[in-house]
PDB file of C-alpha atoms in Angstrom:
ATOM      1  CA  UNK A   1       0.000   0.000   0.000  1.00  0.00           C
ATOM      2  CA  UNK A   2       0.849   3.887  -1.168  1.00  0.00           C
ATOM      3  CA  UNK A   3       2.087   5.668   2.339  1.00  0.00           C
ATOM      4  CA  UNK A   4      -1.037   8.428   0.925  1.00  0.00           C
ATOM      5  CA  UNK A   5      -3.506   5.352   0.544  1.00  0.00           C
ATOM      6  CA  UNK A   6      -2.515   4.469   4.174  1.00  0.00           C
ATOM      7  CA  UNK A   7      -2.899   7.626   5.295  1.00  0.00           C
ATOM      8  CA  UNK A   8      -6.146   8.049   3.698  1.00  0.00           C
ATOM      9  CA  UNK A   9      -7.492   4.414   5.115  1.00  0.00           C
ATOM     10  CA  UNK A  10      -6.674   5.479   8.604  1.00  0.00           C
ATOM     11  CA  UNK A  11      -8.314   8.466   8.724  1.00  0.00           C
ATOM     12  CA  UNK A  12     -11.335   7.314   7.116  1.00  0.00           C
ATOM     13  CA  UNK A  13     -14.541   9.238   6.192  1.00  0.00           C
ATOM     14  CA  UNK A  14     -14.339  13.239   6.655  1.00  0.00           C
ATOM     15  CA  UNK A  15     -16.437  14.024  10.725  1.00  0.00           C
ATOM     16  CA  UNK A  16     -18.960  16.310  10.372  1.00  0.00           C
ATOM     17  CA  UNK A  17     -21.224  17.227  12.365  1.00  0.00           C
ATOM     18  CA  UNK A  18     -23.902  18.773  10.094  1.00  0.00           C
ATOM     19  CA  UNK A  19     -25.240  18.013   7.016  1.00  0.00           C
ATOM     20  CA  UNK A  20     -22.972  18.464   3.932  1.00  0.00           C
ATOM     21  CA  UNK A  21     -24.831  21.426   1.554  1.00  0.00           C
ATOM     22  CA  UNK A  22     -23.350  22.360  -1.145  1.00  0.00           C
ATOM     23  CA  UNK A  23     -24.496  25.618  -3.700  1.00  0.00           C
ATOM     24  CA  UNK A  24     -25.041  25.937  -7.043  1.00  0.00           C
ATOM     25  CA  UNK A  25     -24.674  29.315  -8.828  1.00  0.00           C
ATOM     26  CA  UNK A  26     -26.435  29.492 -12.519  1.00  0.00           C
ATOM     27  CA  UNK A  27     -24.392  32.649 -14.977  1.00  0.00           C
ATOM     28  CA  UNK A  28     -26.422  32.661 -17.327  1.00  0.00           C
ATOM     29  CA  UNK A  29     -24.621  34.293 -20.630  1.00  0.00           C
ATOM     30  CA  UNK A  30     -27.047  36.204 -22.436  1.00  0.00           C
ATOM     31  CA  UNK A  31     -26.005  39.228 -23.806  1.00  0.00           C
ATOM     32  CA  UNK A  32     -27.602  42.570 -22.325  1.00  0.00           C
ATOM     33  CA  UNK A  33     -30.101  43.884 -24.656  1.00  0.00           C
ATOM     34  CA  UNK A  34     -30.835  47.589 -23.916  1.00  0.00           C
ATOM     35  CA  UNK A  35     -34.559  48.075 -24.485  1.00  0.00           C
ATOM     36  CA  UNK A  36     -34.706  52.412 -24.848  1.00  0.00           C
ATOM     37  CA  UNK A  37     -37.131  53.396 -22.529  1.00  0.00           C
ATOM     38  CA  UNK A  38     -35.986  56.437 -20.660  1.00  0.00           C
ATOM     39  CA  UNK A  39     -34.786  57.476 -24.075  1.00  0.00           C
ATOM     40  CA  UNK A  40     -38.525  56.846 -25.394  1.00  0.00           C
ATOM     41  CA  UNK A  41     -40.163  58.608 -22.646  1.00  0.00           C
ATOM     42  CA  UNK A  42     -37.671  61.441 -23.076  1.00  0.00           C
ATOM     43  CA  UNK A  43     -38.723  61.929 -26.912  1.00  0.00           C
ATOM     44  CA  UNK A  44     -42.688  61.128 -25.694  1.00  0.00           C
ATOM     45  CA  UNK A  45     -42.421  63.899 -23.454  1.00  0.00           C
ATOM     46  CA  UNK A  46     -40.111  66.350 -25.390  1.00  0.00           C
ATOM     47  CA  UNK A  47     -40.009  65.810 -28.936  1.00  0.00           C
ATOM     48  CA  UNK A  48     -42.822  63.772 -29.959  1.00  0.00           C
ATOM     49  CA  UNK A  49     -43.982  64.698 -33.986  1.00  0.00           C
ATOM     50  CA  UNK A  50     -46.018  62.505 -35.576  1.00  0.00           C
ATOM     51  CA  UNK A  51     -46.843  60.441 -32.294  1.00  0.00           C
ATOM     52  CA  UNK A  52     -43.280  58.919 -32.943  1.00  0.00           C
ATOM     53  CA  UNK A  53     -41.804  59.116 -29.074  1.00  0.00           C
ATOM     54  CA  UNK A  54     -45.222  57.418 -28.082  1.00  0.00           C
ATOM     55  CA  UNK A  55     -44.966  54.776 -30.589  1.00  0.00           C
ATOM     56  CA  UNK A  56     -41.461  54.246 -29.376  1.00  0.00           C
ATOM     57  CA  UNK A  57     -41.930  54.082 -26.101  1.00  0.00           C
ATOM     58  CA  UNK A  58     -44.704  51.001 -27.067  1.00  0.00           C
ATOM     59  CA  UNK A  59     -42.105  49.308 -28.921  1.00  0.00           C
ATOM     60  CA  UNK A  60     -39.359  49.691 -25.603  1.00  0.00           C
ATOM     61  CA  UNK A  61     -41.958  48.416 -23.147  1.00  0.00           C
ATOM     62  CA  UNK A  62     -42.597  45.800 -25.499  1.00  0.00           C
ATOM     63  CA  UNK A  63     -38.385  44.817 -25.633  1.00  0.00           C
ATOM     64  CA  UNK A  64     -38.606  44.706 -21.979  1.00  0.00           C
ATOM     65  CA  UNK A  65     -41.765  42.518 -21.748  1.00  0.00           C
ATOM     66  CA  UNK A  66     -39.368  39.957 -24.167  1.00  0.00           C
ATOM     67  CA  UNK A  67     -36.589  40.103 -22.361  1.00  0.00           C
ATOM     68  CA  UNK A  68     -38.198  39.719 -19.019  1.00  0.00           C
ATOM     69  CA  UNK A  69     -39.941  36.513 -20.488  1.00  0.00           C
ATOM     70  CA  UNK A  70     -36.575  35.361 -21.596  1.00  0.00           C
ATOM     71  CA  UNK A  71     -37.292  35.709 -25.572  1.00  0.00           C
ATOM     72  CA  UNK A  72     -33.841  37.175 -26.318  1.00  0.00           C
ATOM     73  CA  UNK A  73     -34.400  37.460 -30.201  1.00  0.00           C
ATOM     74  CA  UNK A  74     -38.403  39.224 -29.979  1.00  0.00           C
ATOM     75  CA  UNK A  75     -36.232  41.915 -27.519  1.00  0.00           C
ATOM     76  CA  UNK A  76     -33.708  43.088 -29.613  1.00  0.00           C
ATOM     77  CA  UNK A  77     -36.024  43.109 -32.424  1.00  0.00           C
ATOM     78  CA  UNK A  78     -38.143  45.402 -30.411  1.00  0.00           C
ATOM     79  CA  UNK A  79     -35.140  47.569 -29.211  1.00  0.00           C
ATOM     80  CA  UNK A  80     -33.570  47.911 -32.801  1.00  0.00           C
ATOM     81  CA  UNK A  81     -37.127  49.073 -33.785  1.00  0.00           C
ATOM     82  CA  UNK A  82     -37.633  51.575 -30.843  1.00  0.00           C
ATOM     83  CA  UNK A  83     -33.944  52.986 -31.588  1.00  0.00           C
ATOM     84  CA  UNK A  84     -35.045  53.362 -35.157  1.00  0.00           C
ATOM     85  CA  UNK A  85     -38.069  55.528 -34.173  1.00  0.00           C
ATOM     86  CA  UNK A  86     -36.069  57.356 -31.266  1.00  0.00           C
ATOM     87  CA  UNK A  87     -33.728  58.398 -33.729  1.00  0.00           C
ATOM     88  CA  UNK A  88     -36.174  59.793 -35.886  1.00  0.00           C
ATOM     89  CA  UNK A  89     -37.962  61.695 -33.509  1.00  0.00           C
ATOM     90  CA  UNK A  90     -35.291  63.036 -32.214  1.00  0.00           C
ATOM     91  CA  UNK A  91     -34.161  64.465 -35.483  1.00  0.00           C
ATOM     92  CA  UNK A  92     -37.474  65.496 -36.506  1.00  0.00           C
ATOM     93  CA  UNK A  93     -38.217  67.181 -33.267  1.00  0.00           C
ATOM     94  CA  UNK A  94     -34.725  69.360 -33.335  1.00  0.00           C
ATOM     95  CA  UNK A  95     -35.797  70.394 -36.912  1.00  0.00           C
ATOM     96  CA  UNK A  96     -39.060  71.434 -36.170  1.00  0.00           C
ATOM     97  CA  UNK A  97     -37.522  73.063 -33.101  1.00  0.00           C
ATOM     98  CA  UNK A  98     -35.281  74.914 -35.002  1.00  0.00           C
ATOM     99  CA  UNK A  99     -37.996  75.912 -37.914  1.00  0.00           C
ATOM    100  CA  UNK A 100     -40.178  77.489 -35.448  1.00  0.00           C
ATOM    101  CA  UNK A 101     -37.248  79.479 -33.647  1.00  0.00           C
ATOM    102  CA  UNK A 102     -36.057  81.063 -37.450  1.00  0.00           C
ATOM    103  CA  UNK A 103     -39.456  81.597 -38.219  1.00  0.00           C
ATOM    104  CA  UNK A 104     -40.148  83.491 -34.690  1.00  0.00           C
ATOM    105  CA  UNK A 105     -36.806  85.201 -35.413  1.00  0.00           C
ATOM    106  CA  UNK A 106     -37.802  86.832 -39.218  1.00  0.00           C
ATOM    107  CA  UNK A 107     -40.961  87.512 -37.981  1.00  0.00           C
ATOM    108  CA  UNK A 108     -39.917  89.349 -35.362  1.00  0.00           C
ATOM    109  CA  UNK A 109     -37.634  90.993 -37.520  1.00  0.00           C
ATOM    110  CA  UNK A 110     -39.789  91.928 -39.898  1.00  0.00           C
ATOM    111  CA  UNK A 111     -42.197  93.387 -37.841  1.00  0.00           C
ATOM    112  CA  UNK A 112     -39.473  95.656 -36.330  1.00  0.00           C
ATOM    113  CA  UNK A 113     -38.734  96.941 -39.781  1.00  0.00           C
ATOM    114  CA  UNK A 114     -42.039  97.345 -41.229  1.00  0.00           C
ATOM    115  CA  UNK A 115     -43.722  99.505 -37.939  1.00  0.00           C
ATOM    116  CA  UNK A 116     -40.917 101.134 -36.563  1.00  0.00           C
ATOM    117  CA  UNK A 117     -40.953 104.667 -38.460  1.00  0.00           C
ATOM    118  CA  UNK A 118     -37.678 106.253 -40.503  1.00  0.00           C
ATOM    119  CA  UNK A 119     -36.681 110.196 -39.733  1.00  0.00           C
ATOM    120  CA  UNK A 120     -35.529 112.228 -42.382  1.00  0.00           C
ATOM    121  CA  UNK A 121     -35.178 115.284 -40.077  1.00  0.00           C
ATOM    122  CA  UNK A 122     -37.679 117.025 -41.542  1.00  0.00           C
ATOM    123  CA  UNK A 123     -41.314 117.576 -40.781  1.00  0.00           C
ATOM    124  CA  UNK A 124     -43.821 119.932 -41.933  1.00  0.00           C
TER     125      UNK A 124
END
């Protein structure tokens, strides 16, 4: 017999004086799919032509319904859709933003120039 086969006879069994639990830890490796919704609420609240911040802010709670059910694929789908319209009402927002501002601003302008009278110094 192996001196460490010896050794291990003659100890025998590990004593304990409990039960032996043990505890199992489950990673699970799905990848993080972002699902827009402060973004979406942002553009529902803020810049919202056309209804498009509403519609995505359906489409983000809708990516986080998927992922929460585990359906991985549905979520991003929904995410890449709700980044779509979050994109677009962002831009559309900013330019309709920045019409109404230049507009304001010529008006304005104009109306300076039309009512405020010119002097020529003379009057009679």
């Amino acid at each position: 017999m192996i001196t460490e086969e010896h050794e291990v006879a003659v100890l025998g069994a590990p004593q304990t004086s409990g039960a032996v639990t043990s505890t199992v830890v489950n990673i699970r490796s799905e990848t993080v799919v972002p699902d827009h919704v402060v973004w979406s609420l942002f553009n529902t609240l803020f810049f919202n032509p056309c209804c498009l911040g509403f519609v995505a802010f359906a489409y983000s709670v809708k990516s986080r319904d998927r992922k929460m059910v585990g359906d991985v694929i549905g979520a991003k789908s929904y995410a890449s859709t709700a980044k779509c319209l979050n994109i677009w009402a962002l831009v559309l927002g900013l330019l309709v933003i920045i019409a109404v501002v230049t507009a304001v601003v010529i008006f304005v302008s104009n109306m300076y120039r039309v009512y405020i009278p010119v002097y020529s110094g003379s009057h009679q």
